[in-house]
XYZ file of C-alpha atoms in Angstrom:
684
model
C -9.388 -8.827 -13.536
C -6.021 -7.196 -11.513
C -5.212 -3.409 -11.358
C -1.861 -5.319 -12.459
C -3.398 -5.873 -15.612
C -4.284 -2.533 -16.172
C -1.451 -0.505 -14.894
C 0.231 0.160 -18.544
C -2.929 1.324 -19.637
C -2.905 3.778 -16.501
C 0.791 4.606 -17.177
C 0.046 5.178 -21.054
C -3.052 7.845 -19.899
C -0.784 9.307 -17.346
C 1.844 10.108 -19.896
C -0.731 11.795 -22.234
C -2.359 13.845 -19.858
C 0.619 15.683 -19.289
C 1.136 16.384 -22.709
C -2.337 17.965 -23.041
C -2.209 19.093 -18.981
C -0.588 21.918 -19.954
C -2.691 23.642 -22.352
C -5.893 22.597 -21.345
C -9.118 25.207 -20.839
C -11.267 24.959 -18.291
C -13.957 26.364 -15.903
C -12.835 29.650 -14.856
C -15.580 30.978 -12.405
C -17.156 33.730 -13.283
C -16.731 36.024 -9.695
C -12.868 35.811 -10.323
C -12.670 38.596 -12.627
C -10.333 41.042 -10.441
C -7.398 40.796 -8.103
C -7.713 41.098 -4.610
C -5.184 43.845 -4.368
C -5.506 47.831 -5.444
C -2.545 48.403 -7.328
C -0.922 52.218 -8.448
C 1.756 50.472 -10.854
C 1.241 46.984 -12.089
C 4.219 44.613 -12.222
C 4.145 41.730 -14.202
C 2.915 39.047 -11.305
C 4.624 36.026 -12.816
C 4.236 32.608 -14.413
C 3.928 29.099 -12.453
C 5.312 26.457 -14.796
C 3.200 23.000 -13.893
C 4.375 22.414 -10.373
C 4.521 18.766 -9.483
C 3.973 17.734 -5.807
C 7.279 17.541 -3.903
C 7.252 14.554 -1.737
C 5.734 16.023 1.124
C 2.944 17.102 -0.495
C 2.220 14.002 -1.886
C 2.321 12.723 1.468
C -0.419 15.010 2.868
C -2.584 14.923 -0.211
C -3.065 11.591 0.058
C -3.744 12.001 3.619
C -6.457 14.353 3.929
C -7.488 12.652 0.641
C -7.676 9.414 1.931
C -7.021 9.272 5.745
C -4.137 6.686 5.011
C -1.480 6.472 7.294
C 1.036 5.488 4.814
C 3.767 7.730 3.626
C 4.172 6.418 -0.042
C 6.218 9.200 -1.178
C 9.039 8.873 0.916
C 9.894 5.849 -0.896
C 9.799 7.801 -4.195
C 13.116 9.607 -6.103
C 14.098 12.533 -3.814
C 13.021 15.763 -5.620
C 15.143 18.574 -6.764
C 15.865 21.525 -5.500
C 15.720 25.597 -6.855
C 16.525 28.924 -4.684
C 16.619 26.382 -1.854
C 13.542 25.226 -1.403
C 12.398 21.434 -3.215
C 8.836 22.881 -3.964
C 10.119 25.091 -7.104
C 7.708 24.383 -10.311
C 10.908 24.896 -12.410
C 12.932 21.844 -11.298
C 10.288 19.551 -10.117
C 10.722 16.651 -12.541
C 9.299 13.645 -13.919
C 10.828 10.277 -14.387
C 9.739 7.026 -16.136
C 10.441 5.551 -12.909
C 8.490 7.403 -10.377
C 5.424 7.451 -12.619
C 5.521 3.657 -12.315
C 5.883 4.394 -8.809
C 2.536 6.631 -9.079
C 0.561 3.647 -10.774
C 1.678 1.611 -7.822
C 0.928 3.818 -5.610
C -2.206 4.461 -6.723
C -3.518 0.710 -6.645
C -2.209 0.191 -3.057
C -3.919 3.596 -1.759
C -7.138 2.110 -3.411
C -6.471 -1.012 -1.736
C -6.331 0.495 1.708
C -9.069 2.685 1.456
C -11.920 0.512 -0.075
C -10.874 -2.524 2.720
C -14.045 -4.236 3.729
C -13.521 -5.553 7.414
C -13.995 -8.860 8.129
C -17.108 -9.590 10.293
C -17.677 -13.190 10.045
C -14.453 -15.600 11.252
C -13.079 -17.191 7.097
C -12.675 -21.130 7.248
C -9.821 -22.754 4.523
C -10.806 -26.304 4.251
C -8.915 -28.661 2.724
C -9.882 -32.610 2.124
C -6.762 -34.159 2.892
C -6.694 -36.193 -1.071
C -6.065 -32.958 -2.514
C -3.613 -31.812 0.090
C 0.354 -31.541 -0.041
C 2.220 -34.682 1.720
C 5.650 -35.946 2.877
C 4.521 -39.536 2.959
C 1.318 -41.710 2.412
C -1.134 -42.348 -0.091
C -5.321 -42.180 -0.240
C -7.379 -44.270 1.185
C -10.736 -45.279 1.252
C -11.867 -41.880 4.450
C -9.147 -39.807 3.271
C -5.258 -39.812 3.030
C -2.899 -42.630 4.809
C 0.526 -41.722 6.436
C 1.459 -44.747 6.910
C 5.108 -43.464 8.112
C 6.141 -40.647 10.214
C 5.462 -37.600 8.241
C 2.924 -34.800 7.780
C 0.454 -33.531 5.328
C -0.190 -29.924 4.694
C -1.612 -26.601 3.215
C -0.861 -23.027 2.252
C -2.979 -20.648 3.277
C -3.005 -16.632 2.682
C -4.123 -15.456 6.314
C -5.649 -12.109 5.623
C -5.306 -10.147 8.296
C -3.109 -10.874 12.044
C -5.656 -12.245 14.219
C -6.182 -15.359 16.460
C -6.726 -18.593 14.380
C -8.192 -22.599 15.149
C -6.101 -25.174 13.235
C -8.029 -28.340 12.842
C -8.100 -31.791 11.442
C -10.642 -34.517 11.519
C -8.683 -38.334 11.850
C -7.796 -41.622 13.387
C -5.634 -44.383 13.925
C -5.078 -47.625 12.200
C -3.664 -48.652 16.062
C -1.031 -50.917 16.857
C 1.726 -51.548 18.811
C 1.465 -50.717 22.326
C 0.852 -46.348 21.827
C -2.092 -44.595 20.712
C -1.381 -42.822 17.494
C -0.228 -39.857 17.774
C -0.539 -36.258 15.780
C 0.391 -32.820 16.358
C -1.091 -29.992 14.585
C 1.627 -27.620 13.166
C 2.001 -24.185 12.206
C 4.968 -22.791 10.009
C 7.121 -26.150 11.151
C 6.470 -25.602 14.770
C 4.725 -28.720 16.786
C 2.034 -26.610 18.620
C 0.322 -29.456 20.106
C 0.540 -33.173 20.760
C -2.432 -35.983 20.932
C -3.460 -39.114 21.260
C -5.642 -40.439 19.223
C -7.958 -42.563 20.430
C -10.426 -42.850 16.960
C -9.981 -46.430 16.073
C -12.144 -46.483 12.608
C -14.276 -44.609 10.392
C -16.910 -44.731 12.320
C -15.588 -42.725 15.390
C -13.026 -40.332 13.490
C -12.397 -37.418 16.107
C -11.080 -33.792 15.519
C -8.033 -32.615 17.037
C -7.713 -28.855 17.195
C -5.730 -25.988 18.623
C -5.453 -21.955 18.874
C -2.759 -19.520 17.297
C -1.914 -16.076 16.982
C -0.706 -15.228 13.510
C 0.368 -12.723 11.789
C -1.065 -12.235 8.031
C 0.651 -13.400 4.792
C 1.276 -16.966 4.040
C 1.014 -19.653 6.677
C 1.604 -23.464 6.187
C -0.784 -25.422 8.220
C -0.212 -29.204 8.742
C -0.953 -32.447 10.502
C 1.935 -34.794 11.192
C 2.051 -38.483 12.172
C 4.663 -38.501 14.809
C 4.845 -42.474 15.932
C 4.947 -44.346 13.228
C 5.039 -48.875 14.187
C 5.371 -51.270 11.695
C 5.695 -54.617 12.877
C 5.009 -56.621 9.293
C 6.119 -60.680 10.894
C 2.946 -60.017 13.426
C 0.881 -57.968 11.296
C 1.202 -54.891 13.077
C 0.379 -51.548 11.388
C -0.165 -48.060 13.515
C -1.015 -45.731 10.396
C -2.656 -41.980 10.830
C -5.818 -41.305 8.469
C -6.614 -37.826 7.447
C -10.137 -36.830 6.384
C -9.315 -33.204 6.108
C -7.474 -30.371 7.573
C -9.308 -26.568 8.501
C -8.173 -23.617 9.564
C -10.269 -21.136 10.923
C -10.216 -17.952 11.785
C -9.883 -14.782 12.714
C -10.951 -15.500 15.934
C -13.215 -13.475 18.726
C -13.831 -10.677 15.768
C -14.422 -6.956 17.084
C -15.805 -5.512 13.004
C -13.471 -2.472 11.875
C -15.205 0.390 10.597
C -13.748 1.658 7.461
C -14.569 5.605 7.742
C -13.170 5.876 4.365
C -14.473 3.521 2.799
C -18.071 4.624 3.690
C -16.698 8.132 2.536
C -15.745 7.023 -0.774
C -18.934 4.130 -1.494
C -21.271 6.931 -0.467
C -23.885 4.780 -2.668
C -24.713 1.107 -3.555
C -23.121 0.743 -6.617
C -25.349 -3.282 -6.648
C -28.702 -1.476 -7.078
C -30.013 -0.686 -10.870
C -28.820 2.567 -10.514
C -24.611 1.353 -10.742
C -23.746 3.250 -13.052
C -24.994 6.822 -12.345
C -23.852 5.693 -8.448
C -20.337 5.017 -9.826
C -20.830 8.648 -11.809
C -21.687 10.198 -8.445
C -18.248 8.258 -6.661
C -16.150 9.219 -9.313
C -17.126 12.532 -9.846
C -16.610 13.360 -5.764
C -13.513 12.266 -5.848
C -12.259 13.333 -8.765
C -13.510 17.234 -7.830
C -11.462 16.681 -4.646
C -8.115 15.082 -5.768
C -8.236 17.477 -8.448
C -8.806 20.413 -6.542
C -11.645 21.839 -9.048
C -14.722 20.859 -10.627
C -14.303 18.497 -13.115
C -15.685 18.051 -17.227
C -17.906 15.683 -18.101
C -15.439 14.435 -20.961
C -12.945 13.896 -18.071
C -16.031 11.481 -15.779
C -16.526 9.956 -18.609
C -12.786 8.726 -19.311
C -13.622 7.261 -15.705
C -16.668 5.337 -16.115
C -15.214 3.822 -19.012
C -13.338 1.921 -16.487
C -16.715 0.646 -14.755
C -17.544 0.056 -18.915
C -14.428 -2.215 -19.370
C -14.218 -3.944 -15.803
C -17.754 -4.686 -16.242
C -16.986 -6.585 -19.518
C -14.580 -8.662 -18.583
C -16.707 -10.556 -16.172
C -15.555 -8.451 -12.683
C -17.674 -6.642 -10.538
C -19.161 -3.020 -10.278
C -16.311 -2.222 -7.346
C -13.537 -3.595 -9.321
C -14.654 -0.891 -12.498
C -14.917 2.157 -9.858
C -11.385 0.845 -8.147
C -10.336 1.154 -11.173
C -11.142 4.640 -12.153
C -9.994 5.593 -8.535
C -7.192 4.553 -9.654
C -6.914 6.171 -12.738
C -7.902 9.674 -10.913
C -4.523 9.287 -8.618
C -2.447 8.310 -11.662
C -3.855 11.645 -13.637
C -1.341 15.236 -14.033
C -3.655 16.638 -12.875
C -4.011 14.840 -8.895
C 0.076 14.449 -9.925
C -0.157 18.651 -10.285
C -1.241 21.666 -9.212
C -2.587 22.998 -12.877
C -3.612 26.536 -12.949
C -5.523 26.593 -16.596
C -5.130 29.463 -19.013
C -7.883 30.229 -20.465
C -6.634 32.300 -23.048
C -3.068 30.748 -23.456
C -1.642 33.615 -26.210
C -2.587 36.261 -24.161
C 0.066 38.057 -22.692
C -2.301 40.178 -20.340
C -1.960 38.784 -16.385
C -4.845 37.302 -15.082
C -6.251 36.313 -11.293
C -6.669 32.748 -10.274
C -9.746 30.885 -9.977
C -10.722 30.592 -6.654
C -10.200 26.526 -7.279
C -6.409 27.464 -7.776
C -6.438 29.985 -4.951
C -7.664 27.492 -2.496
C -4.691 25.522 -3.860
C -1.876 28.273 -3.772
C -3.025 28.824 -0.036
C -3.193 25.847 1.249
C -0.007 23.923 -0.677
C 1.205 26.856 0.815
C 0.792 26.853 4.396
C -0.151 23.385 4.903
C 2.007 21.350 2.054
C -1.355 19.787 1.097
C -4.402 20.375 -0.562
C -7.704 22.059 0.858
C -9.787 21.381 3.661
C -13.390 21.231 2.969
C -14.415 25.057 4.399
C -11.514 25.550 1.463
C -13.435 23.456 -1.302
C -16.745 25.718 -0.199
C -15.275 29.111 -0.209
C -13.414 28.130 -3.679
C -17.208 27.152 -4.668
C -18.924 29.921 -4.089
C -16.103 32.518 -5.391
C -15.711 34.010 -1.591
C -12.099 33.414 -1.129
C -10.518 36.131 -2.852
C -12.693 38.921 -1.356
C -9.654 40.094 0.863
C -11.407 39.958 4.100
C -11.942 36.354 3.621
C -8.848 35.350 2.577
C -7.399 36.840 5.496
C -9.538 35.518 7.922
C -8.187 31.831 6.229
C -4.912 32.478 6.826
C -5.607 33.115 10.451
C -7.799 29.503 10.753
C -4.546 27.908 8.214
C -2.060 29.200 10.856
C -3.870 28.264 13.649
C -4.672 24.374 12.324
C -2.001 21.667 13.251
C -1.831 21.438 9.331
C 0.245 24.321 9.599
C 2.981 22.325 11.613
C 4.163 21.775 7.553
C 5.883 25.674 7.687
C 8.386 24.244 10.558
C 8.791 20.621 8.906
C 8.896 22.262 5.123
C 10.016 25.614 5.070
C 11.820 26.306 7.968
C 13.339 22.403 7.481
C 14.877 23.584 4.225
C 15.375 27.520 5.197
C 17.009 27.096 8.302
C 18.400 23.817 7.577
C 16.791 21.769 10.073
C 16.548 19.127 7.573
C 20.661 19.076 7.535
C 20.945 17.897 11.196
C 19.568 14.570 9.319
C 22.753 14.452 6.668
C 25.638 15.854 9.727
C 28.309 13.104 10.436
C 30.503 13.827 13.200
C 33.351 11.852 13.606
C 33.391 9.964 17.066
C 37.216 9.621 17.486
C 37.236 13.819 17.272
C 33.459 14.279 18.964
C 32.956 11.348 21.583
C 30.326 12.981 23.114
C 27.887 12.547 19.413
C 25.488 10.048 19.641
C 22.263 9.588 17.698
C 20.357 10.796 20.971
C 22.164 13.697 20.819
C 20.943 14.435 17.143
C 17.117 14.093 17.669
C 17.539 16.341 20.403
C 19.213 18.873 18.373
C 16.720 18.907 15.688
C 14.102 18.370 18.340
C 15.655 22.057 19.693
C 15.710 23.881 16.665
C 11.913 22.735 15.716
C 11.037 24.650 18.967
C 12.057 27.365 18.786
C 10.434 27.790 14.922
C 7.348 26.888 16.242
C 7.315 29.245 18.933
C 8.255 32.317 16.520
C 5.356 31.203 14.477
C 2.345 30.406 16.465
C 3.100 32.307 19.826
C 2.819 35.914 18.320
C 6.837 36.629 18.593
C 8.522 38.764 16.124
C 10.442 36.684 14.236
C 14.301 38.940 14.889
C 13.846 36.264 18.305
C 15.243 34.177 15.609
C 18.679 35.696 16.164
C 18.028 37.643 19.721
C 15.916 35.008 21.731
C 17.829 34.219 25.034
C 15.288 31.611 26.491
C 15.255 27.992 24.228
C 13.516 24.117 24.928
C 16.186 21.601 25.821
C 15.514 18.054 26.739
C 17.959 16.320 29.388
C 20.512 15.078 26.979
C 20.723 18.398 24.972
C 20.870 19.967 28.881
C 23.726 17.937 29.619
C 25.688 18.680 26.329
C 25.059 22.427 27.014
C 26.382 22.269 30.416
C 22.314 22.754 32.168
C 22.424 21.203 35.937
C 19.399 21.832 37.415
C 17.404 20.420 34.605
C 14.617 18.471 35.866
C 12.293 15.701 34.329
C 11.114 14.536 31.076
C 10.734 15.716 27.165
C 11.215 19.404 25.569
C 11.458 22.196 28.741
C 11.753 26.117 28.390
C 15.353 27.113 29.950
C 17.246 29.770 30.240
C 20.528 29.982 28.562
C 22.042 33.073 28.507
C 24.013 31.824 31.708
C 25.103 28.885 28.986
C 26.767 31.438 26.093
C 23.441 30.162 23.984
C 20.305 32.102 22.639
C 18.849 31.734 18.977
C 19.142 30.058 16.392
C 23.354 30.402 15.247
C 24.151 28.629 19.202
C 22.046 26.071 19.075
C 24.282 22.634 18.886
C 21.932 21.218 15.782
C 22.471 24.025 13.211
C 26.427 24.810 13.989
C 26.555 20.351 13.114
C 25.036 21.382 10.615
C 27.459 23.935 9.197
C 31.048 22.220 10.237
C 32.475 19.448 8.631
C 33.015 15.579 10.621
C 36.392 17.248 11.987
C 36.494 20.435 12.636
C 34.517 24.152 12.570
C 33.781 25.955 9.305
C 33.703 29.653 9.629
C 33.204 29.467 6.009
C 30.381 27.652 5.708
C 28.741 28.926 8.450
C 29.464 32.460 7.508
C 28.108 31.891 3.953
C 25.157 30.338 4.939
C 24.305 33.628 6.888
C 25.000 35.300 4.236
C 22.801 33.689 1.554
C 20.122 32.908 4.261
C 19.679 35.633 7.097
C 20.903 38.760 4.501
C 20.665 36.988 1.042
C 23.757 38.579 0.313
C 24.977 35.599 -1.109
C 29.328 35.973 -1.707
C 30.358 35.462 -5.197
C 31.777 32.047 -6.534
C 35.618 31.388 -5.615
C 38.163 31.587 -8.690
C 38.840 28.682 -10.708
C 41.702 26.474 -9.508
C 41.577 28.126 -5.379
C 42.117 25.492 -2.900
C 40.106 25.326 0.632
C 42.163 24.412 3.948
C 44.330 21.804 4.670
C 42.655 18.873 6.216
C 46.440 17.768 7.754
C 46.695 16.998 11.578
C 49.625 18.895 11.494
C 49.071 21.987 9.728
C 50.016 25.052 12.186
C 47.225 27.141 13.931
C 44.400 27.695 14.671
C 41.020 27.718 12.359
C 40.929 31.178 12.610
C 44.778 31.587 11.810
C 44.955 29.560 9.122
C 42.132 31.625 7.305
C 43.527 34.900 7.631
C 46.398 32.988 6.673
C 43.874 31.772 3.487
C 42.385 35.100 2.896
C 45.551 36.859 2.332
C 45.623 36.177 -0.892
C 43.963 39.339 -3.282
C 42.111 36.441 -4.892
C 40.811 34.972 -1.758
C 39.957 38.368 0.555
C 37.304 39.865 -1.514
C 34.793 36.822 -0.500
C 36.260 36.068 2.810
C 36.263 39.232 4.281
C 32.806 39.404 4.393
C 32.356 35.668 5.268
C 34.664 34.926 7.848
C 34.155 37.434 9.947
C 30.572 35.604 10.553
C 32.150 32.587 10.739
C 35.082 33.250 13.230
C 32.173 35.149 15.843
C 30.654 31.370 16.495
C 34.164 29.967 16.927
C 33.108 29.423 20.802
C 31.318 26.035 19.426
C 32.809 23.619 18.088
C 31.983 20.933 14.960
C 29.126 19.689 17.213
C 28.026 23.042 19.289
C 30.106 22.064 22.155
C 30.922 25.635 24.096
C 34.483 25.450 24.287
C 37.264 28.318 25.161
C 40.554 26.337 23.470
C 40.958 24.968 19.396
C 42.617 22.411 19.985
C 45.761 24.369 22.212
C 45.009 27.360 20.648
C 43.047 29.686 21.948
C 39.831 31.108 21.198
C 39.376 34.243 19.430
C 36.132 34.984 18.743
C 36.595 39.368 18.389
C 36.560 40.447 14.735
C 35.138 43.100 12.804
C 31.998 43.269 9.715
C 32.375 45.553 6.813
C 30.759 47.886 7.751
C 32.483 48.443 11.170
C 30.717 47.147 13.632
C 33.400 45.302 15.960
C 32.157 42.132 18.660
C 33.058 39.488 20.282
C 31.360 36.256 20.825
C 27.732 34.640 19.380
C 25.317 36.975 21.119
C 27.034 40.645 20.165
C 27.368 38.918 17.043
C 23.615 37.825 16.538
C 22.448 41.823 17.992
C 23.741 43.159 15.381
C 23.240 40.301 12.853
C 19.324 41.381 14.019
C 19.358 45.149 14.029
C 20.457 45.177 9.832
C 17.435 45.686 7.907
C 18.879 42.869 5.283
C 17.529 39.778 7.930
C 13.637 41.452 7.362
C 13.596 41.711 3.962
C 15.749 37.856 3.201
C 12.832 36.374 5.751
C 10.391 38.003 3.604
C 11.717 37.177 0.190
C 12.431 33.268 1.530
C 8.329 33.190 2.214
C 7.886 34.918 -1.413
C 9.709 31.869 -2.588
C 8.683 28.956 -0.411
C 5.134 30.238 -0.932
C 4.652 30.940 -4.985
C 7.171 28.000 -6.516
C 9.473 30.177 -8.293
C 12.608 32.352 -7.958
C 12.428 36.046 -7.225
C 12.370 38.177 -10.624
C 13.350 41.800 -11.053
C 10.057 43.391 -11.095
C 9.298 41.613 -7.886
C 11.218 44.205 -5.726
C 7.212 46.173 -5.264
C 5.550 43.320 -4.122
C 8.920 42.077 -1.814
C 8.709 45.786 -0.610
C 4.954 45.595 0.306
C 5.056 42.678 2.050
C 7.742 44.000 4.654
C 5.918 47.330 5.172
C 3.505 45.286 6.755
C 5.687 42.589 8.478
C 8.030 45.058 10.078
C 4.909 47.580 11.317
C 3.575 44.176 12.950
C 7.098 43.726 14.671
C 7.703 41.490 12.418
C 5.013 38.745 13.351
C 4.630 35.842 10.629
C 0.526 36.394 10.575
C 1.696 39.783 9.306
C 3.705 38.777 7.197
C 1.513 36.069 5.549
C -1.073 38.126 5.119
C 0.286 40.884 2.843
C 2.011 38.228 1.060
C -0.989 36.200 0.098
C -2.556 39.226 -1.461
C -0.222 40.381 -3.578
C -0.641 39.934 -7.236
C 1.908 37.658 -7.564
C 0.041 35.416 -5.338
C -3.145 35.695 -6.793
C -2.434 36.057 -10.720
C -0.765 34.733 -13.599
C 1.430 36.217 -15.993
C -0.167 36.456 -19.236
C 2.632 34.899 -22.533
C 5.735 36.637 -23.019
C 5.586 39.128 -26.329
């Protein structure tokens, strides 16, 4: 029985589980009866809908669950965004296509995880009479290739390696030469042989070794020198007894630790059902991030019974059970149970749910063994234990997901891939420079997050990381060596996020800078003070090459219109401060024929000239740390900020400020809020 034969059965169970999942109740641990926070006030902590794993979370979860290096979710449809992030529960929908991809992926993941390495060379043997041939006919001792042609067989090679092709042949000799045969792979001659054997009693074996890739391969033996003189009764032919492929040769046994970990008992003994129960229960608990119920386990075991009733093996049944687990909504979603779905009272998360919230916040992946153990014994809800886990998890390499997923979206590092500078206007741009731009931004964020630095250094750092390509772009003349190196950037008019070429390029048009896009981004992502949408019918700047004046002069004319001034008076000065940098972040002093003017005044009256002074003013703006807290809060909870969240945000911001704006303090304070450790009740 093939997995594909049961795909629709598995898909149907997915949809049934999806409908049933949101209202189910479960085994909340008895120790999870109090919040981790002492509250003087009791704001509603908020509710998060069923939270589907996004593409990054899916890839990381199957990596940690199955040890795979595959990234199957890269081929899934793009995730929707909400509040600037792609992990917002309310926008992560599911389409029929995605469900089909879940089923297909589950099959492939189980197949890889339970792969059995080949320990002995395999042999594919075909008698000549039943093989395919381009010429000839049956003979008493095999197949007679009575004219030039070949006899062949199609073989599915299981793994890449070295193989041996062989054939048993003899020649009906005639004429001045011996019969000549060749062994071939996929139509290419590997080696030719002069066949000396002249009868069935003296048949000889010809053979050759070749490297083969995995997949369907055609092996052949050909007759190359037909000779026929009927008047003299001379007829040279090649008789083939059999054709064979053997390999892979010189095997080095490949240990599959993941298979041994999943199938930790022998299913072929008399306790095969008990073994399957052990395998499926343990795997489901890890995949669902919680203990499973008896009814759930019975559903998984039913696939064992189904497979065996159809004559398939114990392992086939277990594989189907594992595949069912990987297509369950309880794997695809982070499900938080409602013991009393109609209650309006807030309730603490179970220790299992808290472990998942924490791990998907900091790692974009499932909890590890230590978190599972703390969830099992109920101690994770202790403030001291929770604090220790935050410290440990931030030191783990998996916390790199905060750089790639959180900062990648908040700071628009990912947007570097979508930027498309016009090389006619920016001939210095190439894909190597794009990669260097991304690396610079990631190095800065990694340093701020994991080297005990103030997050305000995002705007006031005078150091940075460049490689040889970016050093050339920035004019760093004394750069030597390979890879990224930390350098002093102040002499090159650099320092801080807003002078990094990748960020500047991502906030530009293909042919020019955009003070509006740059200023709007600062308002939205650093100050959390987005401008109002433009009124209907308001046009942007003209793109014609003969437009009069610099970009600044054009925008100043544009915002002279009263209907435009309200927003542009706030956005434009921020963008003008970055005009010394062109559309790919190259420092310049002229915008075409026009001198650059990067001086302006903020709405509060603060004057500046250029990016360095602008960033210094922003670093002093109290909205920046407040906005940082808000962005982390949204990403951590997977929902937008509500009016009642201000008490949580203020508490986190206080701890953040008192620490000198360190990441660890921000995260520690955030994960102890009721908004993170509890869920709100049903709205009245």
